[in-house]
Coordinates of C-alpha atoms and ligand atoms in Angstrom, one line a residue:
X1 CA 34.2 -4.0 -57.5
X2 CA 37.6 -2.6 -56.5
X3 CA 38.2 -1.2 -53.5
X4 CA 34.0 -2.7 -52.3
X5 CA 35.3 -3.8 -48.7
X6 CA 33.1 -5.2 -46.1
X7 CA 33.3 -3.7 -43.0
X8 CA 32.0 -6.2 -39.7
X9 CA 28.7 -5.4 -38.5
X10 CA 25.8 -6.9 -36.8
X11 CA 23.4 -6.8 -38.9
X12 CA 24.4 -8.1 -42.1
X13 CA 25.6 -11.5 -43.1
X14 CA 27.2 -12.6 -46.7
X15 CA 24.8 -16.0 -47.0
X16 CA 21.6 -15.7 -48.7
X17 CA 19.7 -15.1 -52.2
X18 CA 17.5 -11.9 -52.3
X19 CA 15.1 -10.2 -55.0
X20 CA 14.3 -6.9 -55.1
X21 CA 10.7 -5.9 -55.8
X22 CA 11.2 -2.8 -55.1
X23 CA 13.7 -0.4 -56.8
X24 CA 13.9 3.4 -56.9
X25 CA 15.5 4.1 -59.5
X26 CA 17.3 7.3 -59.1
X27 CA 17.5 9.9 -61.7
X28 CA 20.0 10.7 -64.2
X29 CA 21.5 13.7 -63.3
X30 CA 24.3 14.5 -62.8
X31 CA 25.7 13.9 -58.8
X32 CA 25.6 17.6 -57.9
X33 CA 25.7 20.8 -59.5
X34 CA 29.6 21.2 -60.4
X35 CA 28.3 17.9 -63.1
X36 CA 31.6 16.3 -61.3
X37 CA 29.9 12.0 -62.1
X38 CA 28.3 10.3 -64.1
X39 CA 24.9 8.8 -64.2
X40 CA 25.1 4.9 -64.3
X41 CA 23.5 3.1 -66.8
X42 CA 20.1 1.5 -65.1
X43 CA 21.3 -1.9 -66.2
X44 CA 24.7 -1.8 -64.4
X45 CA 22.8 -0.3 -61.3
X46 CA 20.9 -3.8 -61.7
X47 CA 23.3 -6.0 -61.7
X48 CA 25.5 -4.4 -58.2
X49 CA 22.2 -3.6 -56.5
X50 CA 21.4 -7.1 -57.1
X51 CA 24.9 -8.6 -56.1
X52 CA 24.8 -6.3 -53.6
X53 CA 21.6 -7.4 -52.5
X54 CA 22.5 -11.7 -52.2
X55 CA 24.6 -10.9 -49.7
X56 CA 22.1 -9.2 -46.7
X57 CA 20.8 -11.6 -44.0
X58 CA 17.4 -10.1 -43.2
X59 CA 16.7 -11.4 -40.0
X60 CA 20.4 -10.9 -38.0
X61 CA 21.9 -13.9 -36.2
X62 CA 21.9 -14.6 -33.0
X63 CA 25.5 -14.7 -33.3
X64 CA 25.6 -11.4 -34.5
X65 CA 22.8 -9.8 -32.3
X66 CA 24.1 -6.8 -30.0
X67 CA 22.5 -8.1 -26.9
X68 CA 23.3 -6.3 -23.3
X69 CA 22.9 -7.1 -19.9
X70 CA 23.6 -5.0 -16.6
X71 CA 24.3 -6.3 -13.7
X72 CA 27.1 -7.3 -11.7
X73 CA 28.1 -9.6 -12.7
X74 CA 25.7 -9.8 -15.8
X75 CA 22.8 -12.4 -15.0
X76 CA 24.0 -13.8 -18.0
X77 CA 27.4 -14.9 -16.9
X78 CA 26.2 -16.5 -14.2
X79 CA 26.6 -20.1 -13.6
X80 CA 23.9 -23.0 -15.0
X81 CA 23.9 -24.1 -11.3
X82 CA 23.6 -20.6 -10.3
X83 CA 21.3 -19.6 -12.9
X84 CA 19.2 -22.6 -11.5
X85 CA 19.3 -21.3 -8.0
X86 CA 17.5 -17.8 -8.7
X87 CA 15.0 -19.3 -11.2
X88 CA 17.1 -18.4 -14.5
X89 CA 16.4 -22.1 -16.1
X90 CA 12.9 -23.1 -17.5
X91 CA 12.8 -25.8 -14.6
X92 CA 13.0 -23.3 -12.2
X93 CA 11.4 -19.7 -13.7
X94 CA 8.3 -18.2 -12.5
X95 CA 6.9 -14.7 -12.4
X96 CA 5.0 -13.3 -10.3
X97 CA 1.9 -11.3 -11.0
X98 CA 0.8 -8.4 -8.1
X99 CA -0.4 -5.6 -6.4
X100 CA 1.3 -2.4 -5.6
X101 CA -0.9 -2.2 -2.7
X102 CA 0.7 1.6 -1.4
X103 CA -1.1 3.1 -4.1
X104 CA -4.4 1.0 -3.5
X105 CA -4.2 -1.4 -6.1
X106 CA -7.1 -4.5 -5.5
X107 CA -6.0 -7.6 -7.7
X108 CA -8.1 -10.2 -7.5
X109 CA -6.2 -13.7 -8.3
X110 CA -2.2 -12.3 -7.7
X111 CA -0.2 -14.8 -8.9
X112 CA 2.9 -14.9 -6.6
X113 CA 5.1 -17.9 -4.7
X114 CA 3.7 -17.3 -2.2
X115 CA 0.5 -18.3 -2.5
X116 CA 2.0 -21.2 -4.6
X117 CA 0.6 -19.7 -7.7
X118 CA 3.1 -17.9 -9.2
X119 CA 3.3 -18.2 -13.7
X120 CA 5.4 -21.7 -14.2
X121 CA 7.2 -22.1 -17.5
X122 CA 4.7 -25.2 -18.0
X123 CA 1.9 -22.9 -17.5
X124 CA 3.2 -20.2 -20.1
X125 CA 3.9 -23.1 -22.3
X126 CA 0.2 -24.0 -22.1
X127 CA 0.0 -20.4 -23.1
X128 CA 1.3 -20.4 -25.4
X129 CA -0.4 -23.3 -27.2
X130 CA -3.3 -21.3 -27.7
X131 CA -2.5 -17.5 -27.8
X132 CA 1.2 -17.9 -29.6
X133 CA 2.1 -15.0 -31.9
X134 CA 5.2 -13.9 -34.1
X135 CA 6.2 -11.2 -35.9
X136 CA 9.6 -9.4 -36.8
X137 CA 10.7 -6.4 -35.8
X138 CA 13.8 -4.7 -35.8
X139 CA 16.1 -4.5 -31.8
X140 CA 17.0 -0.7 -31.5
X141 CA 18.6 1.1 -28.0
X142 CA 17.6 4.5 -27.7
X143 CA 21.2 5.8 -28.0
X144 CA 22.8 3.3 -30.7
X145 CA 24.7 4.5 -33.4
X146 CA 22.9 2.0 -35.0
X147 CA 20.0 -1.4 -34.5
X148 CA 21.2 -4.1 -32.4
X149 CA 19.3 -6.4 -34.9
X150 CA 16.3 -7.4 -37.0
X151 CA 14.2 -10.3 -35.4
X152 CA 11.4 -12.1 -35.2
X153 CA 9.8 -13.0 -31.8
X154 CA 7.7 -14.8 -29.9
X155 CA 5.8 -15.3 -27.1
X156 CA 2.3 -15.0 -25.4
X157 CA 0.7 -11.6 -25.3
X158 CA 1.5 -10.5 -21.9
X159 CA -2.6 -9.6 -21.6
X160 CA -3.5 -13.0 -21.5
X161 CA -1.6 -13.1 -18.4
X162 CA -3.0 -9.8 -16.7
X163 CA -6.6 -11.4 -17.1
X164 CA -5.7 -14.4 -15.4
X165 CA -4.6 -12.0 -12.5
X166 CA -7.6 -10.3 -13.1
X167 CA -6.7 -6.4 -11.4
X168 CA -9.8 -4.6 -10.0
X169 CA -9.3 -1.3 -9.5
X170 CA -7.1 1.2 -9.4
X171 CA -4.6 0.0 -12.1
X172 CA -3.0 1.9 -14.8
X173 CA 0.4 1.1 -14.8
X174 CA 2.3 -2.2 -15.1
X175 CA 5.9 -2.0 -13.7
X176 CA 8.6 -4.9 -14.3
X177 CA 11.7 -5.6 -14.0
X178 CA 13.9 -8.9 -14.3
X179 CA 16.7 -10.7 -11.9
X180 CA 19.6 -8.5 -10.1
X181 CA 21.5 -10.2 -8.0
X182 CA 18.5 -9.4 -5.0
X183 CA 20.7 -6.0 -5.4
X184 CA 18.1 -2.7 -6.0
X185 CA 21.4 -1.4 -6.7
X186 CA 20.9 -3.3 -10.4
X187 CA 17.7 -3.1 -11.0
X188 CA 16.7 -2.8 -14.4
X189 CA 13.1 -1.6 -14.1
X190 CA 10.5 -0.6 -17.1
X191 CA 7.1 0.9 -16.7
X192 CA 3.7 0.8 -19.2
X193 CA 0.9 1.8 -19.6
X194 CA -1.7 -1.6 -19.0
X195 CA -3.7 0.4 -22.0
X196 CA -1.4 -0.8 -23.8
X197 CA -1.3 -4.1 -22.6
X198 CA -5.0 -4.5 -23.2
X199 CA -5.4 -3.0 -26.4
X200 CA -4.0 -1.9 -29.5
X201 CA -5.1 -0.3 -32.6
X202 CA -5.6 -2.8 -35.6
X203 CA -1.8 -2.2 -36.8
X204 CA -0.1 -2.3 -33.7
X205 CA 1.3 -5.9 -32.2
X206 CA 1.1 -6.6 -28.5
X207 CA 3.2 -7.0 -25.7
X208 CA 3.7 -10.3 -24.9
X209 CA 6.2 -12.1 -22.6
X210 CA 8.8 -13.4 -25.6
X211 CA 10.7 -16.8 -24.9
X212 CA 12.0 -17.3 -28.8
X213 CA 13.9 -15.0 -31.0
X214 CA 14.6 -16.1 -34.8
X215 CA 12.8 -19.0 -33.8
X216 CA 14.8 -20.3 -31.2
X217 CA 14.4 -19.9 -27.4
X218 CA 16.3 -17.7 -25.5
X219 CA 20.2 -17.8 -25.1
X220 CA 20.5 -16.9 -21.7
X221 CA 21.9 -13.7 -23.4
X222 CA 19.1 -13.6 -24.7
X223 CA 16.6 -13.2 -21.7
X224 CA 16.1 -16.3 -21.0
X225 CA 13.9 -18.0 -20.2
X226 CA 11.6 -15.1 -20.6
X227 CA 11.6 -11.4 -21.5
X228 CA 9.2 -8.7 -21.7
X229 CA 9.1 -7.5 -26.0
X230 CA 7.6 -4.4 -26.6
X231 CA 7.2 -3.7 -30.3
X232 CA 7.0 -0.3 -31.1
X233 CA 9.4 1.7 -28.3
X234 CA 12.9 1.3 -27.9
X235 CA 15.3 -1.8 -26.3
X236 CA 14.3 -0.4 -22.4
X237 CA 11.1 -1.3 -22.3
X238 CA 12.1 -4.8 -23.1
X239 CA 12.9 -6.5 -19.7
X240 CA 15.1 -9.3 -19.5
X241 CA 14.9 -12.2 -17.2
X242 CA 11.6 -11.3 -16.5
X243 CA 10.5 -12.5 -13.2
X244 CA 8.3 -10.0 -11.4
X245 CA 5.0 -7.7 -12.4
X246 CA 3.8 -5.2 -10.1
X247 CA 0.2 -3.2 -11.4
X248 CA 0.1 -0.6 -9.8
X249 CA -2.1 3.1 -9.5
X250 CA 0.9 5.1 -9.6
X251 CA 0.5 7.4 -13.2
X252 CA 4.9 7.8 -13.9
X253 CA 7.0 5.6 -15.2
X254 CA 9.8 5.1 -12.7
X255 CA 11.7 3.5 -15.2
X256 CA 15.8 2.8 -15.1
X257 CA 16.2 4.6 -18.6
X258 CA 14.0 7.6 -17.5
X259 CA 15.9 8.0 -14.5
X260 CA 19.1 7.7 -16.8
X261 CA 17.4 11.1 -18.5
X262 CA 16.0 9.6 -21.4
X263 CA 12.7 9.5 -22.7
X264 CA 10.8 6.2 -22.2
X265 CA 7.6 7.2 -24.4
X266 CA 9.5 7.8 -27.6
X267 CA 8.6 5.2 -30.6
X268 CA 11.2 4.1 -32.3
X269 CA 12.4 6.8 -35.2
X270 CA 12.9 6.7 -39.1
X271 CA 16.0 6.4 -39.8
X272 CA 19.1 5.7 -42.0
X273 CA 22.6 4.0 -41.5
X274 CA 25.4 2.6 -43.3
X275 CA 26.9 -0.9 -43.3
X276 CA 28.8 -2.1 -46.4
X277 CA 31.4 1.8 -47.7
X278 CA 34.4 1.1 -49.7
X279 CA 36.5 3.5 -47.9
X280 CA 38.7 3.6 -51.6
X281 CA 37.3 3.9 -55.4
X282 CA 38.5 5.4 -58.9
X283 CA 37.4 7.4 -60.3
X284 CA 35.1 7.2 -62.9
X285 CA 34.5 3.6 -61.0
X286 CA 31.0 2.2 -60.3
X287 CA 30.3 1.4 -57.0
X288 CA 27.6 0.2 -53.9
X289 CA 27.1 1.4 -51.2
X290 CA 24.7 -0.6 -48.6
X291 CA 22.5 0.0 -45.7
X292 CA 20.2 -0.4 -43.6
X293 CA 16.4 2.2 -42.8
X294 CA 14.8 1.5 -39.3
X295 CA 11.3 1.8 -40.4
X296 CA 10.2 3.9 -37.4
X297 CA 6.5 5.6 -36.3
X298 CA 6.4 7.6 -39.8
X299 CA 7.0 5.0 -42.5
X300 CA 9.8 4.9 -44.8
X301 CA 8.8 6.0 -48.4
X302 CA 12.7 6.3 -49.2
X303 CA 16.0 6.4 -48.7
X304 CA 18.6 8.6 -49.9
X305 CA 22.2 10.2 -50.4
X306 CA 23.8 13.1 -51.3
X307 CA 27.4 12.6 -52.0
X308 CA 29.6 15.5 -51.9
X309 CA 33.2 17.2 -51.5
X310 CA 35.1 17.4 -48.3
X311 CA 35.5 19.9 -46.9
X312 CA 32.6 21.8 -49.2
X313 CA 30.9 24.4 -47.1
X314 CA 27.9 24.0 -45.1
X315 CA 24.2 26.1 -46.5
X316 CA 23.9 28.6 -44.2
X317 CA 20.5 27.9 -42.2
X318 CA 20.1 24.5 -43.3
X319 CA 21.3 21.8 -40.6
X320 CA 19.1 19.1 -41.9
X321 CA 20.1 19.4 -45.7
X322 CA 17.2 20.1 -47.0
X323 CA 18.1 21.9 -50.3
X324 CA 21.4 19.1 -51.0
X325 CA 20.9 17.6 -54.3
X326 CA 19.5 14.4 -52.2
X327 CA 19.2 10.6 -54.6
X328 CA 16.8 7.7 -54.6
X329 CA 18.6 4.6 -53.0
X330 CA 17.5 1.7 -54.2
X331 CA 14.9 -0.1 -51.2
X332 CA 15.5 -3.8 -51.4
X333 CA 12.2 -5.9 -50.8
X334 CA 10.8 -8.9 -49.1
X335 CA 13.3 -11.4 -49.6
X336 CA 12.8 -14.7 -50.2
X337 CA 15.6 -16.4 -48.0
X338 CA 14.9 -14.9 -44.7
X339 CA 18.1 -15.6 -43.0
X340 CA 18.4 -15.6 -39.6
X341 CA 19.0 -19.4 -39.1
X342 CA 15.7 -19.8 -40.1
X343 CA 15.0 -23.5 -41.4
X344 CA 15.2 -22.9 -44.9
X345 CA 15.0 -19.5 -44.9
X346 CA 11.0 -19.4 -43.7
X347 CA 8.8 -17.8 -41.3
X348 CA 6.8 -20.4 -39.7
X349 CA 3.3 -19.6 -40.1
X350 CA 1.1 -17.3 -38.3
X351 CA 3.8 -14.6 -38.9
X352 CA 2.1 -11.2 -38.3
X353 CA 1.5 -9.4 -41.4
X354 CA 2.1 -12.5 -43.8
X355 CA -0.4 -13.2 -46.2
X356 CA -0.6 -17.1 -45.4
X357 CA -1.5 -17.4 -49.7
X358 CA 1.2 -16.4 -50.9
X359 CA 3.6 -16.2 -47.4
X360 CA 4.5 -12.5 -48.7
X361 CA 4.1 -9.4 -46.6
X362 CA 0.4 -7.4 -46.7
X363 CA 2.5 -4.3 -46.8
X364 CA 6.4 -3.2 -47.6
X365 CA 7.9 -2.4 -45.5
X366 CA 6.8 -3.2 -42.5
X367 CA 6.9 -0.7 -39.9
X368 CA 9.1 -1.3 -36.8
X369 CA 11.2 -3.4 -39.0
X370 CA 14.7 -2.9 -41.4
X371 CA 14.5 -2.0 -44.7
X372 CA 17.9 -2.7 -45.9
X373 CA 19.1 -0.9 -49.5
X374 CA 21.5 0.2 -51.4
X375 CA 23.0 3.1 -53.5
X376 CA 24.6 2.9 -56.9
X377 CA 26.9 5.8 -58.1
X378 CA 30.4 6.5 -60.0
X379 CA 32.7 8.3 -58.4
X380 CA 33.6 11.7 -59.3
X381 CA 36.9 12.8 -60.3
X382 CA 40.1 12.1 -57.3
X383 CA 39.9 13.8 -54.1
X384 CA 38.0 13.1 -50.6
X385 CA 34.4 13.6 -50.5
X386 CA 31.4 12.4 -48.1
X387 CA 28.4 10.4 -48.5
X388 CA 25.5 11.0 -46.6
X389 CA 22.1 9.3 -46.5
X390 CA 18.3 9.8 -44.9
X391 CA 15.2 8.8 -45.0
X392 CA 12.1 10.1 -46.4
X393 CA 9.0 9.0 -44.1
X394 CA 5.7 8.0 -45.2
X395 CA 4.6 12.0 -44.8
X396 CA 6.8 13.0 -47.2
X397 CA 9.0 14.0 -44.8
X398 CA 12.9 13.9 -44.4
X399 CA 14.0 12.4 -41.2
X400 CA 15.7 13.1 -39.2
X401 CA 13.2 16.1 -37.9
X402 CA 14.5 18.8 -35.9
X403 CA 14.9 17.3 -31.8
X404 CA 14.5 19.3 -28.7
X405 CA 15.9 15.9 -27.0
X406 CA 18.3 15.0 -28.0
X407 CA 18.0 11.1 -25.8
X408 CA 14.6 10.4 -27.5
X409 CA 16.0 7.9 -30.3
X410 CA 18.9 8.1 -32.0
X411 CA 18.1 9.7 -35.4
X412 CA 20.8 11.7 -37.6
X413 CA 22.3 12.0 -41.1
X414 CA 25.1 9.8 -41.5
X415 CA 28.4 10.4 -43.2
X416 CA 31.0 8.3 -44.4
X417 CA 34.3 9.2 -45.9
X418 CA 35.7 8.4 -48.9
X419 CA 39.0 8.4 -51.7
X420 CA 38.4 8.9 -54.7
X421 CA 41.9 8.1 -56.5
X422 CA 43.2 8.4 -59.9
X423 CA 42.5 5.5 -62.5
X424 CA 45.9 5.0 -63.1
Ligands
MTE501 N1 16.9 -6.9 -17.7 C1 17.8 -6.2 -18.0 N2 16.9 -6.1 -19.3 C2 17.3 -5.4 -20.0 C3 18.8 -4.6 -20.3 C4 19.0 -4.3 -19.0 O1 20.3 -4.0 -19.0 N3 19.0 -5.5 -17.7 N4 18.8 -3.5 -21.3 C5 17.4 -2.7 -21.9 C6 18.0 -2.4 -22.8 S1 18.3 -0.5 -22.7 C7 18.0 -2.5 -24.5 S2 18.2 -1.7 -25.9 C8 17.7 -3.5 -24.8 C9 19.1 -4.7 -25.6 O2 18.1 -5.8 -25.8 P1 18.8 -7.0 -26.3 O3 20.4 -7.3 -25.2 O4 18.3 -8.3 -27.0 O5 19.3 -6.8 -27.4 O6 17.1 -4.8 -23.3 C10 17.1 -4.1 -22.1 N5 16.6 -5.0 -21.8
MO502 MO1 19.1 0.2 -24.7

């Protein structure tokens, strides 16, 4: 596969055996009306898809997870001694859960250092023995051009701790923040409706106090020892180095990210981006392009690609190329080896959404996760081309949709340049 270039990216790793469960084979019409390319025989397509799939690690290895952390210095850059001093090691960590009395919130058993009953790591681990859950979930930043990583997260449902604090009256929202060098300007804060914390629809995942990623305790960069993890939303709600929760009757999102002009309520969107695209291919050559799709709120039915000559006139009145001759890519099925550094590539028992008897996902692709895809095509005549990718959600709608607010979660039709050179 001459020209196939491996691009450094945070979410793919070339180390696993995988297989294909669902392969939406493209119909064998020519790629676009001018008939510049011929169809790829199914057998060749299959071989190539399988070869590329084998190189993708479903879970992102920890060293390749993209991780954020604001502050000067960011908490993960503090020395081990300093982290001990400020309560960012298991032995020194405490979580306080207190009422915002100025809002009228009434909490019967506030957990705080002053009363000597703040939640310690030991107590959290005791709760974990009874209540720990783990699930697969992608991490994406609202404005990120690609997902930060695909993880297996473990923690204790936040409601177990809220229950211990016994909120009694006038609590509508949960405010929380992480360690910030005791400087209010460095505070990274987020909030949730208390109702979101207390219960969820049957197919939804609980908000957790998270302490493990891919089976390993969180690293300092990962938010150690404990971070919030909020399923279904962008990463800004999942505050790291968590130390404080305030139960309030205020009904507004007071999130740091909202103050930065982001829509913090928006759910993860369904969209696709490229992982590996060869920059140069030879005319007539059969080659593969791989990518990742984020399975957002509306689910994912298909990923599609469309190759067109560079500089071709954009169709009038069709900003999302709805009328372009898109072709289905091949969605990869659940892997046998989940990668990401899990022992033997196996998911731990009790992973939500995995059937305990077969060890296979109950549905595929799973909501709030990554789905990888491969698109195989034959290079047309020499020239400059643009390859685009998009998704079709479970409602059959092409994504992205028209969005009136840009900072509600990045979603766009991604385009990659491909140069086709002559065979000789
Ligand atoms: N304390 C703290 N938590 C934080 C942030 C931060 O800057 N400080 N960034 C948030 C944002 S905007 C994102 S997208 C996620 C990223 O999670 P990750 O660093 O584990 O990939 O962390 C969130 N949690
Ligand atoms: Mo973010």
